[in-house]
CSV table of C-alpha atoms in Angstrom, one decimal:
chain,number,residue,atom,x,y,z
A,21,MET,CA,33.5,-13.9,31.1
A,22,PRO,CA,30.1,-13.1,29.9
A,23,HIS,CA,31.2,-8.9,28.5
A,24,PRO,CA,28.2,-5.9,28.2
A,25,VAL,CA,26.2,-4.9,25.5
A,26,LEU,CA,26.5,-2.2,23.5
A,27,LEU,CA,24.4,0.0,22.2
A,28,PHE,CA,24.9,3.1,19.0
A,29,GLY,CA,21.6,4.7,18.4
A,30,HIS,CA,20.4,8.6,19.6
A,31,GLY,CA,18.0,8.1,21.6
A,32,ALA,CA,18.2,4.2,22.8
A,33,PRO,CA,15.2,3.2,24.8
A,34,LEU,CA,17.3,1.4,27.5
A,35,ASP,CA,14.4,1.1,29.7
A,36,ALA,CA,13.4,-0.9,27.0
A,37,PRO,CA,11.3,-4.1,29.2
A,38,GLU,CA,13.4,-6.2,25.9
A,39,LEU,CA,16.4,-4.6,28.0
A,40,ALA,CA,15.7,-5.2,31.7
A,41,GLY,CA,18.3,-7.2,33.5
A,42,LEU,CA,21.3,-6.2,30.5
A,43,ALA,CA,24.5,-4.3,31.6
A,44,LEU,CA,24.4,-1.7,28.7
A,45,ARG,CA,26.7,0.6,27.2
A,46,ASP,CA,26.1,3.7,24.9
A,47,VAL,CA,28.7,4.6,22.8
A,48,THR,CA,26.8,6.4,20.0
A,49,ARG,CA,28.1,9.9,21.4
A,50,GLN,CA,32.0,8.2,22.1
A,51,ARG,CA,34.6,10.1,19.9
A,52,HIS,CA,36.6,7.9,17.6
A,53,LEU,CA,39.8,9.4,15.0
A,54,ALA,CA,40.8,7.6,12.4
A,55,PRO,CA,44.0,5.4,13.3
A,56,LYS,CA,47.4,6.3,10.2
A,57,ASP,CA,47.1,2.7,8.4
A,58,SER,CA,42.8,3.6,7.9
A,59,GLN,CA,40.9,1.5,5.3
A,60,ILE,CA,38.3,2.9,5.9
A,61,ALA,CA,39.1,6.4,5.6
A,62,ASP,CA,38.9,7.2,2.5
A,63,MET,CA,36.2,5.7,1.5
A,64,LEU,CA,33.9,7.5,4.1
A,65,GLU,CA,31.9,10.5,1.5
A,66,PRO,CA,32.7,13.7,4.2
A,67,PHE,CA,29.3,14.2,3.9
A,68,LEU,CA,28.9,10.9,6.6
A,69,ASP,CA,26.8,12.5,9.6
A,70,PRO,CA,30.0,12.3,12.3
A,71,PHE,CA,28.5,9.5,14.7
A,72,VAL,CA,28.8,7.2,11.9
A,73,ARG,CA,32.4,8.5,10.9
A,74,SER,CA,33.6,7.4,14.9
A,75,PHE,CA,31.5,5.0,15.1
A,76,LEU,CA,33.3,2.4,12.5
A,77,PHE,CA,36.8,3.9,13.0
A,78,GLY,CA,36.1,1.9,16.4
A,79,LEU,CA,35.5,-1.0,15.0
A,80,GLU,CA,37.9,-0.7,13.3
A,81,THR,CA,40.2,-0.1,16.6
A,82,GLY,CA,39.2,-2.6,17.5
A,83,ALA,CA,38.0,-0.5,20.6
A,84,PHE,CA,34.4,-2.5,21.3
A,85,ASP,CA,35.1,-5.8,23.7
A,86,ALA,CA,31.1,-6.9,23.8
A,87,HIS,CA,29.0,-9.8,24.0
A,88,ALA,CA,27.3,-7.8,20.5
A,89,ILE,CA,26.5,-4.1,19.2
A,90,VAL,CA,22.6,-3.7,18.9
A,91,VAL,CA,22.2,-0.5,16.5
A,92,TRP,CA,19.2,1.2,17.3
A,93,ARG,CA,17.3,1.5,14.0
A,94,GLN,CA,15.8,5.0,15.1
A,95,GLY,CA,18.8,6.7,16.0
A,96,ALA,CA,19.8,9.5,13.4
A,97,GLY,CA,22.3,8.0,10.8
A,98,ALA,CA,22.4,4.5,12.2
A,99,LEU,CA,20.7,2.4,9.4
A,100,HIS,CA,23.7,4.0,7.7
A,101,ALA,CA,26.1,2.1,10.7
A,102,PHE,CA,24.4,-0.9,10.4
A,103,ARG,CA,25.4,-0.4,6.4
A,104,TYR,CA,27.8,1.0,6.7
A,105,ALA,CA,29.5,-1.7,9.3
A,106,CYS,CA,28.3,-4.7,7.5
A,107,GLU,CA,30.0,-4.1,4.2
A,108,LEU,CA,33.1,-3.4,4.8
A,109,ARG,CA,33.4,-6.5,7.0
A,110,ARG,CA,32.6,-8.6,4.1
A,111,LEU,CA,35.7,-6.7,2.0
A,112,GLY,CA,37.5,-7.7,4.6
A,113,LEU,CA,38.6,-3.6,5.7
A,114,LEU,CA,37.0,-4.5,9.3
A,115,PRO,CA,38.0,-6.8,11.3
A,116,ASP,CA,36.2,-9.2,13.0
A,117,GLY,CA,34.6,-7.9,16.0
A,118,PRO,CA,31.5,-7.9,18.3
A,119,PRO,CA,28.1,-9.2,16.3
A,120,LEU,CA,26.2,-6.2,14.8
A,121,HIS,CA,22.8,-6.0,15.2
A,122,LEU,CA,19.5,-4.0,14.3
A,123,TRP,CA,16.6,-3.5,16.0
A,124,ASN,CA,13.9,-1.0,15.8
A,125,ARG,CA,10.5,-1.1,17.1
A,126,ALA,CA,7.2,0.4,14.7
A,127,GLY,CA,6.3,3.9,15.1
A,128,SER,CA,2.7,2.8,15.4
A,129,THR,CA,0.0,1.3,17.2
A,130,GLY,CA,-2.7,-2.5,15.8
A,131,ALA,CA,-2.2,-5.5,15.1
A,132,ALA,CA,1.0,-5.6,13.2
A,133,ALA,CA,2.6,-3.4,14.7
A,134,GLU,CA,2.1,-5.4,17.5
A,135,THR,CA,3.4,-8.4,15.6
A,136,PHE,CA,6.8,-6.6,14.2
A,137,ASN,CA,7.5,-5.7,17.4
A,138,THR,CA,7.3,-8.8,18.7
A,139,GLN,CA,8.9,-11.1,16.5
A,140,GLN,CA,12.1,-8.1,17.1
A,141,ALA,CA,12.1,-8.2,20.6
A,142,GLU,CA,12.9,-12.3,20.1
A,143,HIS,CA,15.6,-11.3,17.5
A,144,LEU,CA,17.3,-9.3,20.1
A,145,ALA,CA,16.5,-11.8,22.5
A,146,ARG,CA,19.1,-14.3,20.5
A,147,ALA,CA,21.4,-11.3,20.1
A,148,VAL,CA,22.2,-10.5,23.2
A,149,ASP,CA,21.2,-14.1,25.1
A,150,GLY,CA,24.2,-14.7,27.0
A,151,ALA,CA,25.4,-11.2,28.0
A,152,ALA,CA,26.5,-9.6,31.7
A,153,LYS,CA,23.5,-9.1,34.1
A,154,THR,CA,23.2,-7.1,36.6
A,155,PRO,CA,20.8,-5.7,38.9
A,156,PRO,CA,18.7,-2.6,37.5
A,157,ILE,CA,19.5,0.7,37.4
A,158,ASP,CA,16.4,2.9,39.4
A,159,PRO,CA,15.4,5.0,36.3
A,160,SER,CA,13.4,7.8,38.4
A,161,ALA,CA,18.0,9.6,39.0
A,162,LEU,CA,17.0,11.1,34.6
A,163,THR,CA,14.2,12.6,36.5
A,164,ILE,CA,15.2,14.5,39.6
A,165,LEU,CA,18.7,15.4,37.3
A,166,GLU,CA,15.7,17.2,34.7
A,167,GLY,CA,14.0,18.6,37.4
A,168,ARG,CA,18.0,20.0,39.2
A,169,GLN,CA,18.5,21.7,36.2
A,170,ALA,CA,15.0,22.9,35.6
A,171,ALA,CA,14.8,23.9,38.0
A,172,GLY,CA,18.9,25.7,37.6
A,173,ALA,CA,20.4,24.0,40.7
A,174,ILE,CA,22.4,22.6,38.1
A,175,LEU,CA,25.7,24.0,35.6
A,176,GLY,CA,24.9,22.7,31.5
A,177,ALA,CA,27.4,20.9,31.0
A,178,GLU,CA,27.9,19.4,34.3
A,179,ALA,CA,24.4,18.0,34.2
A,180,PHE,CA,25.5,16.9,29.9
A,181,ARG,CA,28.3,15.2,31.2
A,182,ARG,CA,26.4,13.0,34.4
A,183,ARG,CA,24.1,11.8,31.1
A,184,LEU,CA,26.1,10.6,29.1
A,185,THR,CA,29.0,9.0,31.8
A,186,ALA,CA,25.5,7.3,33.0
A,187,ARG,CA,25.1,6.1,29.8
A,188,GLU,CA,28.4,5.5,29.1
A,189,THR,CA,29.1,3.1,31.8
A,190,GLY,CA,25.6,1.7,32.9
A,191,ALA,CA,26.4,3.0,36.5
A,192,ALA,CA,24.2,5.0,37.5
A,193,VAL,CA,23.1,8.5,38.1
A,194,ASP,CA,25.4,10.9,39.9
A,195,LEU,CA,22.4,13.2,41.5
A,196,SER,CA,25.5,14.5,44.7
A,197,PRO,CA,25.5,18.1,45.0
A,198,ALA,CA,26.5,20.7,42.1
A,199,PRO,CA,27.0,24.4,41.6
A,200,PRO,CA,23.6,26.6,40.7
A,201,ALA,CA,23.7,28.2,37.5
A,202,THR,CA,22.9,32.1,37.5
A,203,GLY,CA,21.8,34.0,34.3
A,204,PRO,CA,18.6,34.0,31.3
A,205,ARG,CA,17.8,30.7,31.1
A,206,LEU,CA,18.1,29.6,27.8
A,207,ALA,CA,17.2,25.9,25.9
A,208,LEU,CA,19.5,24.7,24.0
A,209,ALA,CA,18.5,22.8,20.7
A,210,GLY,CA,19.9,21.1,17.1
A,211,ALA,CA,21.7,18.2,16.4
A,212,PRO,CA,23.8,16.1,18.8
A,213,LEU,CA,26.5,16.5,20.3
A,214,GLY,CA,29.8,14.6,20.8
A,215,GLY,CA,30.9,17.0,24.4
A,216,ASP,CA,30.0,19.1,26.6
A,217,ALA,CA,32.5,21.1,25.1
A,218,LEU,CA,29.0,24.4,23.1
A,219,HIS,CA,28.3,23.3,26.8
A,220,ARG,CA,30.4,24.7,29.5
A,221,TRP,CA,30.0,27.8,26.8
A,222,LEU,CA,26.5,28.1,27.3
A,223,ASP,CA,27.0,28.1,30.8
A,224,ARG,CA,28.9,31.7,31.2
A,225,GLN,CA,25.6,32.7,28.8
A,226,GLY,CA,22.9,31.9,31.3
A,227,VAL,CA,21.4,28.9,32.7
A,228,LEU,CA,20.8,26.4,30.7
A,229,VAL,CA,17.6,25.0,31.5
A,230,LEU,CA,16.1,22.6,28.9
A,231,ASP,CA,18.9,20.2,27.2
A,232,MET,CA,16.9,19.4,24.2
A,233,GLN,CA,20.1,17.3,21.9
A,234,GLY,CA,21.3,15.9,25.1
A,235,PRO,CA,21.2,12.3,25.7
A,236,ASP,CA,17.4,11.4,27.3
A,237,ALA,CA,16.2,14.9,26.3
A,238,PRO,CA,13.1,15.4,27.7
A,239,PRO,CA,10.5,14.5,26.7
A,240,GLY,CA,6.8,16.3,26.1
A,241,ASP,CA,4.9,19.0,24.1
A,242,ILE,CA,8.3,21.3,23.0
A,243,ALA,CA,6.2,25.1,23.3
A,244,THR,CA,4.3,23.2,27.0
A,245,LEU,CA,8.5,22.4,28.0
A,246,LEU,CA,9.8,26.2,26.9
A,247,THR,CA,6.8,27.9,28.5
A,248,GLU,CA,7.4,26.0,31.7
A,249,ARG,CA,10.7,26.4,32.3
A,250,ARG,CA,10.6,30.0,31.1
A,251,VAL,CA,13.3,29.9,28.7
A,252,GLU,CA,13.9,33.1,28.0
A,253,THR,CA,16.1,32.6,24.5
A,254,LEU,CA,16.5,28.9,22.5
A,255,VAL,CA,20.3,28.4,21.0
A,256,TRP,CA,20.1,26.5,18.2
A,257,GLN,CA,22.7,25.2,15.8
A,258,VAL,CA,23.5,21.8,13.6
A,259,ASP,CA,26.8,20.1,12.3
A,260,PRO,CA,27.7,21.2,8.8
A,261,HIS,CA,26.4,18.2,7.0
A,262,ASP,CA,23.2,17.7,8.7
A,263,ASP,CA,20.8,16.4,7.3
A,264,LEU,CA,17.9,15.6,9.0
A,265,HIS,CA,17.6,18.4,12.5
A,266,GLY,CA,17.7,21.6,10.1
A,267,TRP,CA,14.5,20.8,8.9
A,268,ARG,CA,13.2,21.3,12.5
A,269,MET,CA,14.6,24.4,12.4
A,270,PRO,CA,11.4,27.1,10.8
A,271,ARG,CA,8.3,25.9,12.7
A,272,LEU,CA,10.2,26.0,15.8
A,273,ARG,CA,11.9,29.5,15.8
A,274,ALA,CA,8.1,31.0,14.2
A,275,LEU,CA,7.4,28.9,18.2
A,276,CYS,CA,9.7,30.7,20.1
A,277,ALA,CA,8.5,34.2,18.1
A,278,ASP,CA,5.1,33.2,18.9
A,279,LEU,CA,6.1,32.8,22.3
A,280,GLY,CA,7.9,36.0,23.2
A,281,ILE,CA,11.6,34.2,23.0
A,282,ARG,CA,14.2,34.9,21.1
A,283,PHE,CA,15.6,31.9,18.8
A,284,SER,CA,19.6,32.4,18.8
A,285,ASP,CA,20.6,30.8,16.0
A,286,LEU,CA,25.1,29.6,16.0
A,287,GLY,CA,24.7,27.9,12.0
A,288,PHE,CA,26.7,25.2,12.0
A,289,VAL,CA,28.6,23.9,14.3
A,290,PRO,CA,31.1,20.9,15.1
A,291,THR,CA,30.0,17.6,16.6
A,292,TRP,CA,33.3,18.4,18.9
A,293,PRO,CA,33.6,21.6,18.7
A,294,THR,CA,36.0,24.5,20.1
A,295,THR,CA,36.0,27.5,19.1
A,296,PHE,CA,32.5,29.8,19.9
A,297,PRO,CA,31.9,33.7,19.3
A,298,GLU,CA,32.2,35.7,23.3
A,299,VAL,CA,28.3,35.9,22.7
A,300,LEU,CA,25.3,34.5,22.5
A,301,PRO,CA,24.6,36.2,18.5
């Protein structure tokens, strides 16, 4: 029986033409802990991206049953995940498992970029040949869900959960009715989070109308998004080992000041947080 294709990498484009018709499962934000007899735990530097660590432990425990695992190169930490996994397999410290394939796209335009993208698409096609197929899912469901969140018609945690569930299971986005949110209008930005714990806490602080760290974050100019959604407070957080997203904070803080939006910095927040302050700082 054909198996699905697993994707690892924040922002992996599930709607890419290269992936059309494939049964896809996004495992980027899944949490896998080190087994008691782990052969790799002591080898992983403490500053390694938490999602990369989790992915490697998933490989070690045989958690991924797939035709292939496609690593989206442009996702934060994705190249580390691919290189570590390949080397640890070569050393015999990770068991055999689904083949790993690194997929990239050029970030520019022109003849050279087009040639590169064509080659990448051809390599990807060979890697996923024979994988399970599935009818296409209507992408407009994500747009509808985003519109509901922007209007405060759904709690932030519930919207996050529905997006994540759709990515992890390959199912259509759940558009069933949900309780509305009330309170000050909030935005969330910073490093990706692995679960909805922070969102559930934010739901007690106000209405999360813009989630810029979640899966399928809305595209577009940040200033325009903040303005159109009438954001009153932007909540910022990064993982303690972050080496990417934090560089964006000064510019975003300045933008909020220009727009008259309160900037609430939670500081370092673990990828899977468990404790929070009573109120927004």
